[in-house]
Amino acid sequence: EVGKPVLNWDCNAIADAGACLSTAYDLSKFVLANFSDDSTLEYQRQRTFSVENNDIDLAYGWHIYRKNGIVLYFHNGGTGGYHSNITMDLKKKNAVIILANSTFESEERYLEKISWKILRTIE
């Protein structure tokens, strides 16, 4: 039911990516590492799949948003009661990390769209 609390998803025997826990501090360290010249991190950002007439490509570890000369790398996740997004602008070396205690999505990619709008306002 919309607006009602839900139990945490505790992934035990068949732990998927939802069992991976992080903090804004951890993710900010990961972003800063991606702003460096680390060859492994550069490799996992390489485009591996494109869809014609689509603004989003796939890489090994990221989705790549590209439109009107803007290139942003993002990844999201969610489990019961939580949703997250990390978006990076490598050219400007800016990023937005959003950790939300909600999974309600009235609009597709709402956290990503918020991140993209914030990054467009940062100089």
PDB file of C-alpha atoms in Angstrom:
ATOM      1  CA  GLU A   1       0.000   0.000   0.000  1.00  0.00           C
ATOM      2  CA  VAL A   2       1.370   3.435  -0.929  1.00  0.00           C
ATOM      3  CA  GLY A   3       2.912   5.333   1.971  1.00  0.00           C
ATOM      4  CA  LYS A   4       2.980   2.372   4.354  1.00  0.00           C
ATOM      5  CA  PRO A   5       6.256   1.204   5.968  1.00  0.00           C
ATOM      6  CA  VAL A   6       7.720  -2.045   4.688  1.00  0.00           C
ATOM      7  CA  LEU A   7      10.165  -4.499   6.207  1.00  0.00           C
ATOM      8  CA  ASN A   8      13.825  -4.474   5.165  1.00  0.00           C
ATOM      9  CA  TRP A   9      14.820  -7.072   2.631  1.00  0.00           C
ATOM     10  CA  ASP A  10      17.482  -9.132   4.387  1.00  0.00           C
ATOM     11  CA  CYS A  11      19.107 -11.171   1.628  1.00  0.00           C
ATOM     12  CA  ASN A  12      20.577 -14.283   3.188  1.00  0.00           C
ATOM     13  CA  ALA A  13      21.064 -17.571   1.318  1.00  0.00           C
ATOM     14  CA  ILE A  14      20.718 -16.146  -2.192  1.00  0.00           C
ATOM     15  CA  ALA A  15      22.216 -12.703  -1.644  1.00  0.00           C
ATOM     16  CA  ASP A  16      22.047 -10.596  -4.778  1.00  0.00           C
ATOM     17  CA  ALA A  17      23.224  -7.031  -5.312  1.00  0.00           C
ATOM     18  CA  GLY A  18      20.503  -5.955  -2.872  1.00  0.00           C
ATOM     19  CA  ALA A  19      22.632  -7.402  -0.079  1.00  0.00           C
ATOM     20  CA  CYS A  20      25.388  -4.878  -0.823  1.00  0.00           C
ATOM     21  CA  LEU A  21      25.160  -2.065   1.723  1.00  0.00           C
ATOM     22  CA  SER A  22      26.897   1.302   1.446  1.00  0.00           C
ATOM     23  CA  THR A  23      26.852   4.850   2.767  1.00  0.00           C
ATOM     24  CA  ALA A  24      27.088   8.276   1.133  1.00  0.00           C
ATOM     25  CA  TYR A  25      30.638   8.473   2.514  1.00  0.00           C
ATOM     26  CA  ASP A  26      31.635   5.158   0.865  1.00  0.00           C
ATOM     27  CA  LEU A  27      30.055   6.197  -2.417  1.00  0.00           C
ATOM     28  CA  SER A  28      31.780   9.584  -2.354  1.00  0.00           C
ATOM     29  CA  LYS A  29      35.152   7.825  -2.032  1.00  0.00           C
ATOM     30  CA  PHE A  30      34.183   5.648  -5.009  1.00  0.00           C
ATOM     31  CA  VAL A  31      33.264   8.763  -7.035  1.00  0.00           C
ATOM     32  CA  LEU A  32      36.594  10.424  -6.225  1.00  0.00           C
ATOM     33  CA  ALA A  33      38.408   7.272  -7.347  1.00  0.00           C
ATOM     34  CA  ASN A  34      36.488   7.440 -10.647  1.00  0.00           C
ATOM     35  CA  PHE A  35      37.746  11.013 -11.136  1.00  0.00           C
ATOM     36  CA  SER A  36      41.336   9.681 -11.126  1.00  0.00           C
ATOM     37  CA  ASP A  37      43.215   7.990 -13.976  1.00  0.00           C
ATOM     38  CA  ASP A  38      42.660   4.470 -12.609  1.00  0.00           C
ATOM     39  CA  SER A  39      42.706   2.079 -15.603  1.00  0.00           C
ATOM     40  CA  THR A  40      40.396  -0.467 -13.953  1.00  0.00           C
ATOM     41  CA  LEU A  41      37.763   2.161 -13.247  1.00  0.00           C
ATOM     42  CA  GLU A  42      38.163   3.547 -16.779  1.00  0.00           C
ATOM     43  CA  TYR A  43      37.642   0.018 -18.138  1.00  0.00           C
ATOM     44  CA  GLN A  44      34.356  -0.513 -16.282  1.00  0.00           C
ATOM     45  CA  ARG A  45      33.018   2.740 -17.794  1.00  0.00           C
ATOM     46  CA  GLN A  46      33.589   1.582 -21.396  1.00  0.00           C
ATOM     47  CA  ARG A  47      30.441   1.435 -23.504  1.00  0.00           C
ATOM     48  CA  THR A  48      29.472  -2.169 -24.218  1.00  0.00           C
ATOM     49  CA  PHE A  49      25.977  -1.787 -25.675  1.00  0.00           C
ATOM     50  CA  SER A  50      24.043   0.941 -27.477  1.00  0.00           C
ATOM     51  CA  VAL A  51      20.462   1.216 -28.602  1.00  0.00           C
ATOM     52  CA  GLU A  52      19.833   3.343 -31.672  1.00  0.00           C
ATOM     53  CA  ASN A  53      17.726   6.451 -30.963  1.00  0.00           C
ATOM     54  CA  ASN A  54      18.134   5.981 -27.201  1.00  0.00           C
ATOM     55  CA  ASP A  55      19.911   8.421 -24.869  1.00  0.00           C
ATOM     56  CA  ILE A  56      21.291   5.668 -22.610  1.00  0.00           C
ATOM     57  CA  ASP A  57      24.111   3.229 -23.376  1.00  0.00           C
ATOM     58  CA  LEU A  58      25.390   0.425 -21.148  1.00  0.00           C
ATOM     59  CA  ALA A  59      28.912  -0.062 -19.832  1.00  0.00           C
ATOM     60  CA  TYR A  60      30.374  -2.820 -17.670  1.00  0.00           C
ATOM     61  CA  GLY A  61      29.464  -1.094 -14.414  1.00  0.00           C
ATOM     62  CA  TRP A  62      27.473   1.954 -15.463  1.00  0.00           C
ATOM     63  CA  HIS A  63      24.664   3.316 -17.574  1.00  0.00           C
ATOM     64  CA  ILE A  64      25.795   6.183 -19.800  1.00  0.00           C
ATOM     65  CA  TYR A  65      23.369   9.053 -20.393  1.00  0.00           C
ATOM     66  CA  ARG A  66      24.310  11.094 -23.459  1.00  0.00           C
ATOM     67  CA  LYS A  67      22.262  13.913 -24.882  1.00  0.00           C
ATOM     68  CA  ASN A  68      23.087  17.302 -26.409  1.00  0.00           C
ATOM     69  CA  GLY A  69      26.798  16.884 -25.664  1.00  0.00           C
ATOM     70  CA  ILE A  70      26.207  15.937 -22.028  1.00  0.00           C
ATOM     71  CA  VAL A  71      27.686  12.616 -20.874  1.00  0.00           C
ATOM     72  CA  LEU A  72      26.773  11.305 -17.423  1.00  0.00           C
ATOM     73  CA  TYR A  73      27.567   7.925 -15.855  1.00  0.00           C
ATOM     74  CA  PHE A  74      24.967   6.577 -13.447  1.00  0.00           C
ATOM     75  CA  HIS A  75      23.880   3.467 -11.618  1.00  0.00           C
ATOM     76  CA  ASN A  76      20.896   2.834  -9.401  1.00  0.00           C
ATOM     77  CA  GLY A  77      19.544   0.204  -7.112  1.00  0.00           C
ATOM     78  CA  GLY A  78      16.727  -0.599  -4.797  1.00  0.00           C
ATOM     79  CA  THR A  79      15.261  -3.078  -2.363  1.00  0.00           C
ATOM     80  CA  GLY A  80      12.173  -3.080  -0.204  1.00  0.00           C
ATOM     81  CA  GLY A  81      11.774   0.431   1.156  1.00  0.00           C
ATOM     82  CA  TYR A  82      14.939   1.918  -0.391  1.00  0.00           C
ATOM     83  CA  HIS A  83      16.152   3.347  -3.692  1.00  0.00           C
ATOM     84  CA  SER A  84      19.541   4.809  -4.579  1.00  0.00           C
ATOM     85  CA  ASN A  85      21.326   6.578  -7.396  1.00  0.00           C
ATOM     86  CA  ILE A  86      24.842   7.752  -8.096  1.00  0.00           C
ATOM     87  CA  THR A  87      25.474   9.986 -11.131  1.00  0.00           C
ATOM     88  CA  MET A  88      28.859  11.344 -12.238  1.00  0.00           C
ATOM     89  CA  ASP A  89      29.924  14.045 -14.684  1.00  0.00           C
ATOM     90  CA  LEU A  90      33.525  13.051 -15.370  1.00  0.00           C
ATOM     91  CA  LYS A  91      34.269  16.102 -17.503  1.00  0.00           C
ATOM     92  CA  LYS A  92      33.352  18.561 -14.719  1.00  0.00           C
ATOM     93  CA  LYS A  93      34.314  16.128 -11.930  1.00  0.00           C
ATOM     94  CA  ASN A  94      30.969  16.539 -10.186  1.00  0.00           C
ATOM     95  CA  ALA A  95      28.621  13.906  -8.833  1.00  0.00           C
ATOM     96  CA  VAL A  96      25.296  13.480  -7.074  1.00  0.00           C
ATOM     97  CA  ILE A  97      24.555  10.644  -4.650  1.00  0.00           C
ATOM     98  CA  ILE A  98      20.967  10.073  -3.571  1.00  0.00           C
ATOM     99  CA  LEU A  99      19.958   7.507  -0.945  1.00  0.00           C
ATOM    100  CA  ALA A 100      16.189   7.436  -0.446  1.00  0.00           C
ATOM    101  CA  ASN A 101      14.020   5.517   2.011  1.00  0.00           C
ATOM    102  CA  SER A 102      11.289   5.061  -0.573  1.00  0.00           C
ATOM    103  CA  THR A 103      10.724   2.850  -3.584  1.00  0.00           C
ATOM    104  CA  PHE A 104       7.609   4.601  -4.850  1.00  0.00           C
ATOM    105  CA  GLU A 105       8.176   5.605  -8.450  1.00  0.00           C
ATOM    106  CA  SER A 106       5.425   7.789  -9.841  1.00  0.00           C
ATOM    107  CA  GLU A 107       7.722   8.541 -12.751  1.00  0.00           C
ATOM    108  CA  GLU A 108      10.337   6.329 -14.402  1.00  0.00           C
ATOM    109  CA  ARG A 109      13.921   7.194 -13.416  1.00  0.00           C
ATOM    110  CA  TYR A 110      12.865   9.851 -10.918  1.00  0.00           C
ATOM    111  CA  LEU A 111      16.108   9.753  -8.903  1.00  0.00           C
ATOM    112  CA  GLU A 112      18.185   9.834 -12.072  1.00  0.00           C
ATOM    113  CA  LYS A 113      16.260  12.817 -13.403  1.00  0.00           C
ATOM    114  CA  ILE A 114      16.774  14.660 -10.103  1.00  0.00           C
ATOM    115  CA  SER A 115      20.506  13.895 -10.266  1.00  0.00           C
ATOM    116  CA  TRP A 116      20.760  15.061 -13.875  1.00  0.00           C
ATOM    117  CA  LYS A 117      19.000  18.343 -13.062  1.00  0.00           C
ATOM    118  CA  ILE A 118      21.253  18.981 -10.074  1.00  0.00           C
ATOM    119  CA  LEU A 119      24.390  18.282 -12.127  1.00  0.00           C
ATOM    120  CA  ARG A 120      23.252  20.724 -14.823  1.00  0.00           C
ATOM    121  CA  THR A 121      23.109  23.494 -12.179  1.00  0.00           C
ATOM    122  CA  ILE A 122      26.602  22.850 -10.754  1.00  0.00           C
ATOM    123  CA  GLU A 123      29.409  24.871 -12.323  1.00  0.00           C
TER     124      GLU A 123
END
